Amino acid sequence: MASSPDVIVIGAGVLGLCTAAELAARGHAVTVIDPGGPNASSIAAGMIAPALESLLEDVSADRAALLKRARDLWPAFAESHGVKLLREGADWRGPDTQAAVARLHVLGFDARLNPLGLTTPDDWRIEVAPALKALARAPGLTVVRGQVVRLTGDARRWRVEAGDGRVWFSPTVVLATGVGEPVAGLPDPAAAAVSAVTPIRGQLTFVSTAPPPRVVRGPGVYAAPCEGGVVIGATMEPGRRDLEPDPVEAERKVAAGLVLLNVTGVAGPTRVGIRGASADGLPLAGASGEPGLHLALAPRRNGWLIGPLVGQVVADGIEGRAPMADAAALDPLRFA
C-alpha cells in the first residue's frame, strides 16, 4: 500500500525530527521514516552549548554568533513541541581561565570566574530521550519504521521504497540519513554530497554518581548531568564507523571525568554513535539542487544545538520563503 504525505523525512535523528516538527507545526502532513536502532542523536549528552563550543573550537566571531543565534531559537521551539529546556549554564575547568573568560566576552558570551574555573549561563541542555519522544509526537507528524532502499523522482513527485516493499510518494523529500551510504537512486549531485560527509565516531559512558548542577567541561572531557548520575565523554574519531565500544578509552575518559568533578562513581554502559561532519563543520541544510529534494545532514557534534535552525532553514526552502540570514552558511551547494 502506498501513501502520499506532503513531506517525507528519511531519518529520525535530531535534524530529521526538528525539521519534521517544524514542518508539521506549519500545517504540513509529514511522514518520518525511521530506520530503527540507536542513532547519533540518541547517543549524546544533549548539550546546547554555543559558548564553550566556540571557546574549545577557537571559532571566529561570526561562527560564534551563528551558534548563539541557533541557540536562541530553542526557547520558542521547545515550548511549541513540549521539550524541556534546561537553562543551567555550564562550567569550564581548565588552564588559564582568566584568558578563557576574556575570550568568551570578546565572542559575545557571558562568563565569570568561579573558584574552580569559569561559569557561563549561555550554555543549556536537554534530556535527549524525552526530547526525541516529544518531537516524534508532534501533531501532524507520523513516524514509521522502515529501511529506505531506493529513491526515484520525476518532475512531479518522489517515490520512496522500503526494503519490505512499502512505497510512499511525495512531492518533497528531506534526506536526514546521518552518515549512511547514499540511498540507491539518489541523483548524482546529492549522492556526492552524502558521500562527502565525514563520519566521526564518539563514545560516552554513564556513571552512577551524584550529578553536578550543570554540565562541567575540561580539556578533552565533559560530564553532563542525567538521571541517576552523569554521562562522561566524548571521543572524536574522524573516519571511523565501527560501533564497538573501546573499553580502554572509556576507562580513561571516566577517570578524567571523575577527577574533573572531584567525585567517585561506578561506570555503567558505554555507548557509541557516529556523527557526520561537512568540510567546514556546519550542517548541510536546504535544497539539494534537485526539485523537491532537500538535505538535513552533517551537524558534527552540535546536532542538538543547531537542530531548530536546520528545521527552519529547510522548511523555509520547501515553502519557497525568503531564506533567513543564516541559510547561506548551511547551503548544501556551498562546496560545489
C-alpha positions as a Python dict, from the first residue, in 0.01 Angstrom:
ca = {
    (1, 'M'): (0, 0, 0),
    (2, 'A'): (130, 346, -90),
    (3, 'S'): (74, 670, 99),
    (4, 'S'): (129, 1031, -9),
    (5, 'P'): (219, 1276, 268),
    (6, 'D'): (311, 1637, 193),
    (7, 'V'): (672, 1574, 301),
    (8, 'I'): (874, 1260, 366),
    (9, 'V'): (1170, 1288, 602),
    (10, 'I'): (1414, 997, 576),
    (11, 'G'): (1589, 965, 911),
    (12, 'A'): (1480, 1017, 1273),
    (13, 'G'): (1780, 1185, 1434),
    (14, 'V'): (1769, 1535, 1574),
    (15, 'L'): (1795, 1711, 1235),
    (16, 'G'): (1525, 1496, 1079),
    (17, 'L'): (1287, 1529, 1373),
    (18, 'C'): (1345, 1901, 1419),
    (19, 'T'): (1273, 1956, 1051),
    (20, 'A'): (967, 1731, 1060),
    (21, 'A'): (831, 1902, 1373),
    (22, 'E'): (884, 2247, 1220),
    (23, 'L'): (702, 2145, 903),
    (24, 'A'): (419, 1982, 1096),
    (25, 'A'): (376, 2299, 1304),
    (26, 'R'): (335, 2490, 978),
    (27, 'G'): (48, 2263, 874),
    (28, 'H'): (221, 2003, 658),
    (29, 'A'): (143, 1632, 682),
    (30, 'V'): (484, 1477, 743),
    (31, 'T'): (595, 1116, 745),
    (32, 'V'): (928, 1035, 910),
    (33, 'I'): (1082, 705, 805),
    (34, 'D'): (1293, 579, 1095),
    (35, 'P'): (1543, 303, 1016),
    (36, 'G'): (1537, 199, 1383),
    (37, 'G'): (1813, 135, 1629),
    (38, 'P'): (2021, 394, 1811),
    (39, 'N'): (2136, 697, 1617),
    (40, 'A'): (2398, 958, 1700),
    (41, 'S'): (2133, 1196, 1834),
    (42, 'S'): (2017, 943, 2091),
    (43, 'I'): (2376, 876, 2198),
    (44, 'A'): (2455, 1231, 2302),
    (45, 'A'): (2466, 1446, 2613),
    (46, 'G'): (2207, 1693, 2480),
    (47, 'M'): (2430, 1998, 2516),
    (48, 'I'): (2314, 2324, 2360),
    (49, 'A'): (2649, 2489, 2408),
    (50, 'P'): (2740, 2783, 2183),
    (51, 'A'): (2974, 2941, 2437),
    (52, 'L'): (3202, 2653, 2531),
    (53, 'E'): (3191, 2506, 2180),
    (54, 'S'): (3309, 2842, 2050),
    (55, 'L'): (3583, 2853, 2312),
    (56, 'L'): (3704, 2497, 2260),
    (57, 'E'): (3695, 2516, 1881),
    (58, 'D'): (3851, 2866, 1877),
    (59, 'V'): (3597, 2978, 1620),
    (60, 'S'): (3561, 3315, 1452),
    (61, 'A'): (3329, 3579, 1593),
    (62, 'D'): (3092, 3520, 1300),
    (63, 'R'): (3072, 3145, 1371),
    (64, 'A'): (3018, 3208, 1743),
    (65, 'A'): (2736, 3450, 1660),
    (66, 'L'): (2572, 3191, 1433),
    (67, 'L'): (2585, 2928, 1709),
    (68, 'K'): (2436, 3176, 1954),
    (69, 'R'): (2153, 3262, 1714),
    (70, 'A'): (2088, 2889, 1670),
    (71, 'R'): (2060, 2852, 2047),
    (72, 'D'): (1825, 3150, 2067),
    (73, 'L'): (1570, 2960, 1858),
    (74, 'W'): (1540, 2694, 2128),
    (75, 'P'): (1303, 2859, 2381),
    (76, 'A'): (1017, 2903, 2133),
    (77, 'F'): (1091, 2570, 1965),
    (78, 'A'): (1098, 2382, 2296),
    (79, 'E'): (773, 2541, 2413),
    (80, 'S'): (600, 2460, 2084),
    (81, 'H'): (698, 2093, 2093),
    (82, 'G'): (692, 2004, 2460),
    (83, 'V'): (1068, 1976, 2505),
    (84, 'K'): (1202, 2065, 2849),
    (85, 'L'): (1482, 2316, 2812),
    (86, 'L'): (1733, 2323, 3097),
    (87, 'R'): (1899, 2665, 3119),
    (88, 'E'): (2152, 2563, 3381),
    (89, 'G'): (2464, 2713, 3228),
    (90, 'A'): (2792, 2524, 3215),
    (91, 'D'): (3127, 2523, 3392),
    (92, 'W'): (3475, 2512, 3243),
    (93, 'R'): (3763, 2384, 3450),
    (94, 'G'): (4095, 2413, 3276),
    (95, 'P'): (4413, 2618, 3247),
    (96, 'D'): (4421, 2997, 3214),
    (97, 'T'): (4058, 3059, 3300),
    (98, 'Q'): (4102, 3436, 3303),
    (99, 'A'): (4202, 3423, 2936),
    (100, 'A'): (3907, 3195, 2867),
    (101, 'V'): (3666, 3441, 3028),
    (102, 'A'): (3817, 3725, 2825),
    (103, 'R'): (3785, 3522, 2504),
    (104, 'L'): (3420, 3442, 2573),
    (105, 'H'): (3349, 3809, 2636),
    (106, 'V'): (3511, 3900, 2302),
    (107, 'L'): (3285, 3644, 2131),
    (108, 'G'): (2976, 3796, 2290),
    (109, 'F'): (2910, 3545, 2567),
    (110, 'D'): (2860, 3598, 2938),
    (111, 'A'): (3115, 3429, 3165),
    (112, 'R'): (3251, 3477, 3513),
    (113, 'L'): (3526, 3323, 3720),
    (114, 'N'): (3443, 3078, 3997),
    (115, 'P'): (3678, 2908, 4247),
    (116, 'L'): (3733, 2610, 4013),
    (117, 'G'): (3728, 2778, 3673),
    (118, 'L'): (3451, 2969, 3500),
    (119, 'T'): (3075, 2955, 3461),
    (120, 'T'): (2876, 3068, 3159),
    (121, 'P'): (2496, 3097, 3163),
    (122, 'D'): (2490, 3086, 2783),
    (123, 'D'): (2509, 2707, 2751),
    (124, 'W'): (2195, 2499, 2807),
    (125, 'R'): (2095, 2137, 2759),
    (126, 'I'): (1803, 1899, 2711),
    (127, 'E'): (1743, 1540, 2817),
    (128, 'V'): (1788, 1350, 2492),
    (129, 'A'): (1546, 1058, 2520),
    (130, 'P'): (1243, 1265, 2629),
    (131, 'A'): (1323, 1528, 2366),
    (132, 'L'): (1330, 1274, 2083),
    (133, 'K'): (999, 1128, 2201),
    (134, 'A'): (839, 1472, 2225),
    (135, 'L'): (945, 1568, 1874),
    (136, 'A'): (822, 1236, 1732),
    (137, 'R'): (477, 1303, 1885),
    (138, 'A'): (431, 1641, 1714),
    (139, 'P'): (76, 1681, 1576),
    (140, 'G'): (71, 1624, 1201),
    (141, 'L'): (382, 1406, 1213),
    (142, 'T'): (375, 1029, 1161),
    (143, 'V'): (678, 811, 1235),
    (144, 'V'): (701, 474, 1062),
    (145, 'R'): (975, 217, 1098),
    (146, 'G'): (1145, 120, 772),
    (147, 'Q'): (1471, 95, 584),
    (148, 'V'): (1464, 304, 267),
    (149, 'V'): (1638, 117, -14),
    (150, 'R'): (1554, 324, -321),
    (151, 'L'): (1456, 678, -407),
    (152, 'T'): (1341, 781, -754),
    (153, 'G'): (1185, 1104, -876),
    (154, 'D'): (1035, 1281, -1173),
    (155, 'A'): (904, 1630, -1235),
    (156, 'R'): (602, 1579, -1005),
    (157, 'R'): (695, 1355, -715),
    (158, 'W'): (941, 1127, -543),
    (159, 'R'): (894, 755, -494),
    (160, 'V'): (1040, 621, -169),
    (161, 'E'): (1071, 244, -140),
    (162, 'A'): (1140, 45, 177),
    (163, 'G'): (1311, -293, 192),
    (164, 'D'): (987, -467, 285),
    (165, 'G'): (810, -342, -28),
    (166, 'R'): (622, -46, 120),
    (167, 'V'): (615, 261, -101),
    (168, 'W'): (550, 628, -29),
    (169, 'F'): (502, 913, -277),
    (170, 'S'): (556, 1281, -207),
    (171, 'P'): (649, 1597, -397),
    (172, 'T'): (904, 1672, -124),
    (173, 'V'): (1168, 1456, 44),
    (174, 'V'): (1414, 1558, 317),
    (175, 'L'): (1723, 1341, 340),
    (176, 'A'): (1830, 1327, 706),
    (177, 'T'): (2017, 997, 690),
    (178, 'G'): (2318, 1082, 905),
    (179, 'V'): (2634, 914, 782),
    (180, 'G'): (2463, 629, 599),
    (181, 'E'): (2559, 535, 246),
    (182, 'P'): (2370, 721, -29),
    (183, 'V'): (2029, 570, -95),
    (184, 'A'): (2010, 382, -426),
    (185, 'G'): (1867, 601, -699),
    (186, 'L'): (1975, 927, -538),
    (187, 'P'): (2073, 1180, -809),
    (188, 'D'): (2449, 1209, -854),
    (189, 'P'): (2498, 1558, -702),
    (190, 'A'): (2303, 1466, -389),
    (191, 'A'): (2478, 1130, -367),
    (192, 'A'): (2813, 1309, -387),
    (193, 'A'): (2713, 1543, -104),
    (194, 'V'): (2613, 1248, 114),
    (195, 'S'): (2933, 1061, 32),
    (196, 'A'): (3143, 1365, 124),
    (197, 'V'): (3011, 1370, 482),
    (198, 'T'): (3290, 1259, 715),
    (199, 'P'): (3192, 1009, 985),
    (200, 'I'): (3313, 1092, 1335),
    (201, 'R'): (3295, 820, 1595),
    (202, 'G'): (3219, 924, 1951),
    (203, 'Q'): (3158, 732, 2270),
    (204, 'L'): (3032, 827, 2613),
    (205, 'T'): (2978, 636, 2935),
    (206, 'F'): (2711, 654, 3201),
    (207, 'V'): (2850, 682, 3554),
    (208, 'S'): (2644, 642, 3868),
    (209, 'T'): (2738, 928, 4098),
    (210, 'A'): (2598, 1248, 4245),
    (211, 'P'): (2530, 1470, 3941),
    (212, 'P'): (2663, 1827, 3933),
    (213, 'P'): (2415, 2114, 3900),
    (214, 'R'): (2522, 2176, 3540),
    (215, 'V'): (2749, 2043, 3266),
    (216, 'V'): (3117, 2054, 3359),
    (217, 'R'): (3379, 2058, 3085),
    (218, 'G'): (3755, 2039, 3087),
    (219, 'P'): (4039, 1966, 2845),
    (220, 'G'): (3931, 1664, 2640),
    (221, 'V'): (3640, 1560, 2863),
    (222, 'Y'): (3294, 1660, 2981),
    (223, 'A'): (3048, 1537, 3244),
    (224, 'A'): (2679, 1609, 3185),
    (225, 'P'): (2408, 1550, 3445),
    (226, 'C'): (2149, 1284, 3372),
    (227, 'E'): (1902, 1075, 3567),
    (228, 'G'): (2095, 875, 3826),
    (229, 'G'): (2436, 1023, 3757),
    (230, 'V'): (2634, 1169, 3469),
    (231, 'V'): (2740, 1084, 3117),
    (232, 'I'): (3111, 1129, 3059),
    (233, 'G'): (3257, 1168, 2714),
    (234, 'A'): (3325, 1205, 2444),
    (235, 'T'): (3575, 1091, 2186),
    (236, 'M'): (3607, 1244, 1839),
    (237, 'E'): (3749, 990, 1593),
    (238, 'P'): (3712, 1102, 1230),
    (239, 'G'): (3679, 834, 964),
    (240, 'R'): (3555, 556, 1194),
    (241, 'R'): (3214, 390, 1161),
    (242, 'D'): (3256, 91, 1394),
    (243, 'L'): (3017, 76, 1688),
    (244, 'E'): (3204, -148, 1930),
    (245, 'P'): (3295, 45, 2248),
    (246, 'D'): (3662, 88, 2330),
    (247, 'P'): (3688, -10, 2699),
    (248, 'V'): (4037, 131, 2742),
    (249, 'E'): (3936, 473, 2613),
    (250, 'A'): (3613, 460, 2813),
    (251, 'E'): (3806, 391, 3132),
    (252, 'R'): (4041, 679, 3055),
    (253, 'K'): (3754, 923, 2995),
    (254, 'V'): (3565, 812, 3304),
    (255, 'A'): (3875, 858, 3520),
    (256, 'A'): (3931, 1206, 3378),
    (257, 'G'): (3566, 1298, 3424),
    (258, 'L'): (3560, 1187, 3788),
    (259, 'V'): (3874, 1388, 3855),
    (260, 'L'): (3709, 1686, 3687),
    (261, 'L'): (3411, 1653, 3924),
    (262, 'N'): (3622, 1550, 4224),
    (263, 'V'): (3387, 1259, 4300),
    (264, 'T'): (3386, 881, 4286),
    (265, 'G'): (3143, 678, 4080),
    (266, 'V'): (3059, 344, 3925),
    (267, 'A'): (3088, 320, 3546),
    (268, 'G'): (2794, 175, 3359),
    (269, 'P'): (2744, 110, 2988),
    (270, 'T'): (2942, 285, 2716),
    (271, 'R'): (2754, 392, 2406),
    (272, 'V'): (2894, 469, 2062),
    (273, 'G'): (2747, 699, 1798),
    (274, 'I'): (2862, 806, 1453),
    (275, 'R'): (2817, 1173, 1372),
    (276, 'G'): (2860, 1337, 1035),
    (277, 'A'): (3061, 1647, 952),
    (278, 'S'): (3098, 1866, 646),
    (279, 'A'): (3425, 2023, 535),
    (280, 'D'): (3360, 2343, 736),
    (281, 'G'): (3187, 2184, 1035),
    (282, 'L'): (2843, 2330, 965),
    (283, 'P'): (2542, 2124, 855),
    (284, 'L'): (2416, 2074, 502),
    (285, 'A'): (2064, 2216, 527),
    (286, 'G'): (1845, 2320, 239),
    (287, 'A'): (1772, 2245, -125),
    (288, 'S'): (1992, 1986, -294),
    (289, 'G'): (1960, 2129, -644),
    (290, 'E'): (1710, 1858, -741),
    (291, 'P'): (1345, 1973, -740),
    (292, 'G'): (1173, 1863, -421),
    (293, 'L'): (1483, 1709, -263),
    (294, 'H'): (1628, 1874, 48),
    (295, 'L'): (1912, 1784, 284),
    (296, 'A'): (1946, 1797, 663),
    (297, 'L'): (2284, 1640, 732),
    (298, 'A'): (2624, 1668, 899),
    (299, 'P'): (2588, 1870, 1222),
    (300, 'R'): (2921, 1739, 1356),
    (301, 'R'): (2883, 1738, 1737),
    (302, 'N'): (2633, 2023, 1753),
    (303, 'G'): (2319, 1849, 1630),
    (304, 'W'): (2110, 1940, 1932),
    (305, 'L'): (2234, 2297, 1934),
    (306, 'I'): (2161, 2362, 1570),
    (307, 'G'): (1854, 2140, 1514),
    (308, 'P'): (1585, 2412, 1524),
    (309, 'L'): (1789, 2632, 1290),
    (310, 'V'): (1822, 2348, 1040),
    (311, 'G'): (1448, 2282, 1069),
    (312, 'Q'): (1361, 2643, 990),
    (313, 'V'): (1607, 2669, 701),
    (314, 'V'): (1478, 2351, 537),
    (315, 'A'): (1112, 2435, 598),
    (316, 'D'): (1155, 2783, 453),
    (317, 'G'): (1314, 2633, 142),
    (318, 'I'): (1034, 2382, 100),
    (319, 'E'): (773, 2656, 129),
    (320, 'G'): (958, 2893, -103),
    (321, 'R'): (1000, 3160, 163),
    (322, 'A'): (1279, 3414, 157),
    (323, 'P'): (1577, 3245, 327),
    (324, 'M'): (1676, 3355, 675),
    (325, 'A'): (2015, 3520, 709),
    (326, 'D'): (2195, 3206, 826),
    (327, 'A'): (2066, 2986, 545),
    (328, 'A'): (2361, 3068, 317),
    (329, 'A'): (2608, 2933, 572),
    (330, 'L'): (2427, 2598, 569),
    (331, 'D'): (2359, 2578, 192),
    (332, 'P'): (2435, 2222, 74),
    (333, 'L'): (2567, 2367, -255),
    (334, 'R'): (2827, 2592, -91),
    (335, 'F'): (3108, 2346, -170),
    (336, 'A'): (3013, 2299, -535),
}
